């Protein structure tokens, strides 16, 4: 099926509208005026409408002409963007780069990297997502993301490359007015059996699930992210381990308090992970930057290694 409206016709129409003259448009397009007149006449004939009011001295669009111009400019812009994306992909830059951040981290440490990346490659769309525990690995293995930042534990699939970021410090926390806060430290695990544990649910759909903050033999309140877990514990709904860097403000204003148990807190090794087969230039850029960085558990930030 032949197109009645071509990109060339739309470009010609746009030039005439901007320059208010067939002759000036011809000069801009490096054509003779008769070629410009023919292009518009052919478009009018094919559409069966008049695009210009020829009773006036200047090139003035009819109402239908303005409609074609307005919608045509959207098409021209989309065509330009598509051309740029094709050239970008041919150069190895991703059209979209999908970054998954594990719930144990906040997005804040990643924003500066994204800002730096946008200065050199603004055309790549960055899509951020959040997963929990095994869900981060699953997002990578299911091709729902290109890069995981803060992946917990070890890889659960083959073909995955890792870069260790460091370790997250977890401490047992309760609301400041919680009854447990009045007991002498260290607390035996038996002292907390009567209080619900707030658990962050693993976001895996297919892989074996893990749990964060789990203490066996306890009633549980299951929440979807670390952010929700912090909020629930601030309200005194339950207790459990929390990443210290995520609760600095809550500790400072007295919403939460840290308690010492007679068992050691869980370890929280985190890594950057990606598929070895992914050769995108944007992914490579982020990996190179992240390999120069480590997670500072005290600051709760990604810092450059010294």
CSV table of C-alpha atoms in Angstrom, one decimal:
chain,number,residue,atom,x,y,z
A,1,UNK,CA,0.0,0.0,0.0
A,2,UNK,CA,1.5,3.3,-1.1
A,3,UNK,CA,1.5,6.2,1.5
A,4,UNK,CA,-0.5,9.3,0.6
A,5,UNK,CA,1.6,11.4,3.0
A,6,UNK,CA,5.4,11.0,2.7
A,7,UNK,CA,8.1,12.3,5.0
A,8,UNK,CA,9.3,14.5,2.1
A,9,UNK,CA,5.9,16.0,1.7
A,10,UNK,CA,5.7,16.7,5.5
A,11,UNK,CA,9.2,18.3,5.5
A,12,UNK,CA,8.2,20.5,2.6
A,13,UNK,CA,4.9,21.5,4.3
A,14,UNK,CA,6.8,22.3,7.5
A,15,UNK,CA,9.4,24.5,5.7
A,16,UNK,CA,6.7,26.5,3.9
A,17,UNK,CA,4.8,27.1,7.1
A,18,UNK,CA,7.9,28.2,8.9
A,19,UNK,CA,9.2,30.4,6.1
A,20,UNK,CA,5.7,31.7,5.0
A,21,UNK,CA,6.8,31.4,1.4
A,22,UNK,CA,7.1,28.6,-1.2
A,23,UNK,CA,10.3,30.4,-2.6
A,24,UNK,CA,11.9,30.7,0.8
A,25,UNK,CA,11.1,27.0,1.6
A,26,UNK,CA,12.6,26.0,-1.7
A,27,UNK,CA,15.8,27.9,-0.8
A,28,UNK,CA,16.0,26.1,2.6
A,29,UNK,CA,15.4,22.7,1.1
A,30,UNK,CA,17.9,23.4,-1.8
A,31,UNK,CA,15.2,22.9,-4.4
A,32,UNK,CA,13.8,24.9,-7.2
A,33,UNK,CA,10.4,26.6,-6.4
A,34,UNK,CA,8.6,24.5,-9.0
A,35,UNK,CA,9.6,21.3,-7.2
A,36,UNK,CA,8.2,22.6,-3.9
A,37,UNK,CA,4.9,23.6,-5.6
A,38,UNK,CA,4.7,20.2,-7.3
A,39,UNK,CA,5.2,18.4,-3.9
A,40,UNK,CA,2.4,20.3,-2.3
A,41,UNK,CA,0.0,20.0,-5.2
A,42,UNK,CA,0.6,16.3,-5.4
A,43,UNK,CA,-0.1,16.0,-1.7
A,44,UNK,CA,-3.3,18.0,-2.0
A,45,UNK,CA,-4.4,15.9,-5.0
A,46,UNK,CA,-3.7,12.6,-3.2
A,47,UNK,CA,-5.6,13.8,-0.1
A,48,UNK,CA,-8.4,15.5,-2.0
A,49,UNK,CA,-8.1,18.7,0.1
A,50,UNK,CA,-6.6,22.1,-0.2
A,51,UNK,CA,-3.8,22.7,2.3
A,52,UNK,CA,-3.1,26.4,1.4
A,53,UNK,CA,-5.4,29.3,0.8
A,54,UNK,CA,-4.1,30.5,-2.6
A,55,UNK,CA,-6.3,33.6,-2.6
A,56,UNK,CA,-3.8,35.2,-0.2
A,57,UNK,CA,-0.5,36.7,-1.2
A,58,UNK,CA,1.5,34.8,1.6
A,59,UNK,CA,1.4,31.0,1.9
A,60,UNK,CA,-1.4,30.6,4.5
A,61,UNK,CA,-2.6,27.2,5.6
A,62,UNK,CA,-6.3,26.2,5.6
A,63,UNK,CA,-7.8,24.6,8.7
A,64,UNK,CA,-7.1,21.2,7.2
A,65,UNK,CA,-3.6,22.3,6.3
A,66,UNK,CA,-2.9,23.3,9.9
A,67,UNK,CA,-4.2,19.9,11.1
A,68,UNK,CA,-1.9,18.1,8.7
A,69,UNK,CA,1.0,20.3,9.7
A,70,UNK,CA,0.5,19.8,13.4
A,71,UNK,CA,0.2,16.1,13.3
A,72,UNK,CA,2.9,15.9,10.6
A,73,UNK,CA,5.4,17.6,12.9
A,74,UNK,CA,4.8,14.8,15.4
A,75,UNK,CA,5.6,12.3,12.7
A,76,UNK,CA,8.8,14.2,11.7
A,77,UNK,CA,10.0,14.3,15.2
A,78,UNK,CA,9.3,10.6,15.7
A,79,UNK,CA,11.2,9.9,12.5
A,80,UNK,CA,14.2,11.9,13.7
A,81,UNK,CA,14.2,10.1,17.1
A,82,UNK,CA,14.0,6.7,15.4
A,83,UNK,CA,16.9,7.6,13.2
A,84,UNK,CA,18.9,8.7,16.2
A,85,UNK,CA,18.0,5.5,18.1
A,86,UNK,CA,19.1,3.3,15.2
A,87,UNK,CA,22.4,5.1,14.9
A,88,UNK,CA,22.8,4.8,18.7
A,89,UNK,CA,22.1,1.1,18.6
A,90,UNK,CA,24.6,0.7,15.7
A,91,UNK,CA,27.2,2.3,17.9
A,92,UNK,CA,26.6,-0.2,20.7
A,93,UNK,CA,24.6,2.1,23.0
A,94,UNK,CA,21.4,0.7,24.5
A,95,UNK,CA,18.1,2.3,23.6
A,96,UNK,CA,17.1,1.3,27.2
A,97,UNK,CA,19.2,0.3,30.1
A,98,UNK,CA,17.4,-1.5,32.9
A,99,UNK,CA,18.9,-1.1,36.4
A,100,UNK,CA,17.5,-3.1,39.3
A,101,UNK,CA,18.3,-1.9,42.8
A,102,UNK,CA,17.9,-4.3,45.7
A,103,UNK,CA,15.5,-3.0,48.4
A,104,UNK,CA,18.3,-3.0,51.0
A,105,UNK,CA,19.8,0.0,49.3
A,106,UNK,CA,18.1,3.3,48.6
A,107,UNK,CA,18.2,4.8,45.0
A,108,UNK,CA,20.1,7.8,46.2
A,109,UNK,CA,23.7,6.4,45.8
A,110,UNK,CA,22.8,5.5,42.1
A,111,UNK,CA,21.4,8.9,41.1
A,112,UNK,CA,24.8,10.6,40.8
A,113,UNK,CA,26.0,7.8,38.5
A,114,UNK,CA,22.9,8.2,36.3
A,115,UNK,CA,23.4,12.0,36.2
A,116,UNK,CA,27.0,11.5,35.1
A,117,UNK,CA,26.0,8.9,32.5
A,118,UNK,CA,23.3,11.2,31.0
A,119,UNK,CA,25.9,13.9,30.3
A,120,UNK,CA,27.7,11.5,27.9
A,121,UNK,CA,24.7,9.5,26.6
A,122,UNK,CA,21.4,11.3,27.1
A,123,UNK,CA,19.6,9.3,24.5
A,124,UNK,CA,19.7,6.0,26.5
A,125,UNK,CA,16.6,5.6,28.6
A,126,UNK,CA,17.3,4.5,32.1
A,127,UNK,CA,14.6,2.3,33.7
A,128,UNK,CA,15.0,1.7,37.5
A,129,UNK,CA,13.2,-1.1,39.3
A,130,UNK,CA,13.3,-2.5,42.9
A,131,UNK,CA,13.5,-6.1,43.9
A,132,UNK,CA,14.0,-8.0,47.2
A,133,UNK,CA,16.6,-10.7,47.9
A,134,UNK,CA,16.2,-13.5,45.3
A,135,UNK,CA,14.0,-11.3,43.2
A,136,UNK,CA,17.1,-9.3,42.1
A,137,UNK,CA,18.8,-12.5,40.8
A,138,UNK,CA,15.6,-13.6,39.1
A,139,UNK,CA,15.1,-10.3,37.4
A,140,UNK,CA,18.6,-10.7,35.9
A,141,UNK,CA,18.1,-14.4,34.9
A,142,UNK,CA,14.7,-13.6,33.4
A,143,UNK,CA,16.1,-10.7,31.4
A,144,UNK,CA,14.0,-8.1,33.2
A,145,UNK,CA,17.1,-6.1,34.0
A,146,UNK,CA,20.6,-5.6,32.7
A,147,UNK,CA,22.3,-4.7,35.9
A,148,UNK,CA,21.6,-5.4,39.6
A,149,UNK,CA,23.1,-3.1,42.3
A,150,UNK,CA,23.0,-4.5,45.8
A,151,UNK,CA,22.4,-8.2,45.0
A,152,UNK,CA,22.4,-10.2,48.2
A,153,UNK,CA,24.4,-13.4,48.6
A,154,UNK,CA,25.6,-15.5,45.8
A,155,UNK,CA,24.4,-15.8,42.2
A,156,UNK,CA,21.7,-18.4,41.5
A,157,UNK,CA,22.3,-18.8,37.8
A,158,UNK,CA,25.2,-19.4,35.5
A,159,UNK,CA,26.7,-16.8,33.1
A,160,UNK,CA,26.5,-14.1,35.8
A,161,UNK,CA,29.4,-11.8,36.5
A,162,UNK,CA,29.8,-10.3,40.0
A,163,UNK,CA,31.6,-7.4,41.6
A,164,UNK,CA,31.6,-7.3,45.4
A,165,UNK,CA,30.5,-3.9,46.8
A,166,UNK,CA,30.9,-4.6,50.5
A,167,UNK,CA,28.7,-5.5,53.4
A,168,UNK,CA,25.6,-4.0,54.9
A,169,UNK,CA,25.4,-3.8,58.7
A,170,UNK,CA,22.2,-5.1,60.2
A,171,UNK,CA,21.1,-4.3,63.8
A,172,UNK,CA,18.1,-5.4,65.8
A,173,UNK,CA,15.7,-2.4,66.1
A,174,UNK,CA,12.5,-1.6,67.8
A,175,UNK,CA,10.3,1.4,68.3
A,176,UNK,CA,11.7,3.6,71.0
A,177,UNK,CA,8.8,3.0,73.3
A,178,UNK,CA,8.7,-0.7,72.7
A,179,UNK,CA,8.6,-2.9,75.9
A,180,UNK,CA,11.8,-4.7,74.8
A,181,UNK,CA,13.7,-1.4,75.0
A,182,UNK,CA,13.2,-1.4,78.8
A,183,UNK,CA,14.9,-4.8,79.3
A,184,UNK,CA,18.6,-5.3,80.2
A,185,UNK,CA,21.0,-6.1,77.3
A,186,UNK,CA,21.9,-8.4,75.7
A,187,UNK,CA,18.5,-9.8,75.1
A,188,UNK,CA,18.1,-13.6,74.8
A,189,UNK,CA,16.1,-14.7,71.7
A,190,UNK,CA,13.5,-16.1,74.1
A,191,UNK,CA,12.7,-12.5,75.3
A,192,UNK,CA,11.4,-11.5,71.9
A,193,UNK,CA,9.2,-14.6,71.2
A,194,UNK,CA,6.0,-12.7,72.1
A,195,UNK,CA,6.5,-10.0,69.5
A,196,UNK,CA,5.9,-10.2,65.8
A,197,UNK,CA,8.8,-10.1,63.4
A,198,UNK,CA,8.5,-7.8,60.4
A,199,UNK,CA,9.7,-9.7,57.4
A,200,UNK,CA,10.6,-8.3,53.9
A,201,UNK,CA,9.1,-10.7,51.4
A,202,UNK,CA,11.4,-12.1,48.7
A,203,UNK,CA,10.1,-10.8,45.4
A,204,UNK,CA,11.1,-14.0,43.5
A,205,UNK,CA,8.4,-15.6,41.5
A,206,UNK,CA,10.2,-18.7,40.3
A,207,UNK,CA,13.4,-19.1,42.3
A,208,UNK,CA,13.4,-20.4,45.9
A,209,UNK,CA,12.6,-17.5,48.2
A,210,UNK,CA,14.7,-16.1,51.0
A,211,UNK,CA,13.7,-13.9,53.9
A,212,UNK,CA,15.1,-10.8,55.5
A,213,UNK,CA,14.9,-10.3,59.3
A,214,UNK,CA,13.5,-13.8,60.0
A,215,UNK,CA,13.6,-15.2,63.5
A,216,UNK,CA,12.2,-18.7,63.7
A,217,UNK,CA,9.3,-19.5,65.9
A,218,UNK,CA,7.8,-16.0,65.6
A,219,UNK,CA,4.5,-14.6,64.3
A,220,UNK,CA,5.3,-12.5,61.3
A,221,UNK,CA,4.2,-9.3,59.5
A,222,UNK,CA,5.3,-9.6,55.9
A,223,UNK,CA,6.0,-6.4,53.9
A,224,UNK,CA,7.1,-5.7,50.4
A,225,UNK,CA,10.3,-3.7,50.9
A,226,UNK,CA,12.8,-2.4,53.5
A,227,UNK,CA,11.0,1.0,53.4
A,228,UNK,CA,7.8,-0.6,54.6
A,229,UNK,CA,9.7,-2.7,57.2
A,230,UNK,CA,11.2,0.5,58.7
A,231,UNK,CA,7.8,2.2,58.8
A,232,UNK,CA,6.1,-0.8,60.4
A,233,UNK,CA,8.8,-1.1,63.1
A,234,UNK,CA,8.7,2.6,63.8
A,235,UNK,CA,5.0,2.2,64.6
A,236,UNK,CA,5.8,-0.7,67.0
A,237,UNK,CA,3.9,-3.3,64.9
A,238,UNK,CA,6.9,-5.6,65.1
A,239,UNK,CA,10.6,-6.0,65.6
A,240,UNK,CA,13.5,-7.2,63.5
A,241,UNK,CA,16.9,-6.6,62.0
A,242,UNK,CA,17.3,-3.4,59.8
A,243,UNK,CA,20.2,-2.1,57.7
A,244,UNK,CA,21.7,0.6,59.9
A,245,UNK,CA,22.4,3.0,57.1
A,246,UNK,CA,18.7,3.1,56.2
A,247,UNK,CA,17.5,4.1,59.7
A,248,UNK,CA,20.0,6.9,60.7
A,249,UNK,CA,17.3,9.5,60.7
A,250,UNK,CA,14.8,7.3,62.7
A,251,UNK,CA,17.5,6.7,65.3
A,252,UNK,CA,18.5,10.4,65.5
A,253,UNK,CA,14.9,11.6,66.1
A,254,UNK,CA,14.1,8.7,68.5
A,255,UNK,CA,11.6,6.8,66.4
A,256,UNK,CA,13.8,3.6,66.7
A,257,UNK,CA,16.3,2.3,69.1
A,258,UNK,CA,18.9,-0.5,68.6
A,259,UNK,CA,18.9,-3.5,70.9
A,260,UNK,CA,21.7,-6.1,71.5
A,261,UNK,CA,20.8,-9.7,71.2
A,262,UNK,CA,22.8,-12.6,72.6
A,263,UNK,CA,23.2,-13.9,69.0
A,264,UNK,CA,25.3,-12.1,66.3
A,265,UNK,CA,23.4,-10.1,63.7
A,266,UNK,CA,23.1,-11.5,60.1
A,267,UNK,CA,25.8,-10.7,57.5
A,268,UNK,CA,24.8,-8.7,54.5
A,269,UNK,CA,27.3,-9.1,51.6
A,270,UNK,CA,26.1,-7.2,48.5
A,271,UNK,CA,27.3,-7.1,44.9
A,272,UNK,CA,26.9,-5.7,41.5
A,273,UNK,CA,25.7,-8.4,39.0
A,274,UNK,CA,25.2,-8.6,35.2
A,275,UNK,CA,25.1,-11.2,32.4
A,276,UNK,CA,28.5,-11.8,30.9
A,277,UNK,CA,26.9,-12.0,27.5
A,278,UNK,CA,25.6,-8.4,27.6
A,279,UNK,CA,28.1,-6.2,25.7
A,280,UNK,CA,26.1,-3.0,25.7
A,281,UNK,CA,28.3,0.2,26.0
A,282,UNK,CA,26.0,1.7,28.6
A,283,UNK,CA,26.2,-1.4,30.8
A,284,UNK,CA,30.0,-1.4,30.4
A,285,UNK,CA,30.2,2.2,31.5
A,286,UNK,CA,28.2,1.5,34.7
A,287,UNK,CA,30.3,-1.6,35.4
A,288,UNK,CA,33.5,0.3,35.0
A,289,UNK,CA,32.4,3.0,37.4
A,290,UNK,CA,31.0,0.5,40.0
A,291,UNK,CA,34.2,-1.5,40.0
A,292,UNK,CA,35.9,1.6,41.3
A,293,UNK,CA,33.4,1.8,44.1
A,294,UNK,CA,32.5,0.2,47.4
A,295,UNK,CA,29.6,0.4,49.7
A,296,UNK,CA,30.4,2.4,52.9
A,297,UNK,CA,28.1,0.9,55.5
A,298,UNK,CA,28.6,3.9,57.8
A,299,UNK,CA,27.6,6.5,55.2
A,300,UNK,CA,25.1,4.2,53.5
A,301,UNK,CA,26.6,5.3,50.2
A,302,UNK,CA,28.7,4.1,47.2
A,303,UNK,CA,32.1,5.7,47.5
A,304,UNK,CA,35.2,5.5,45.3
A,305,UNK,CA,37.9,3.2,46.5
A,306,UNK,CA,41.2,4.8,47.7
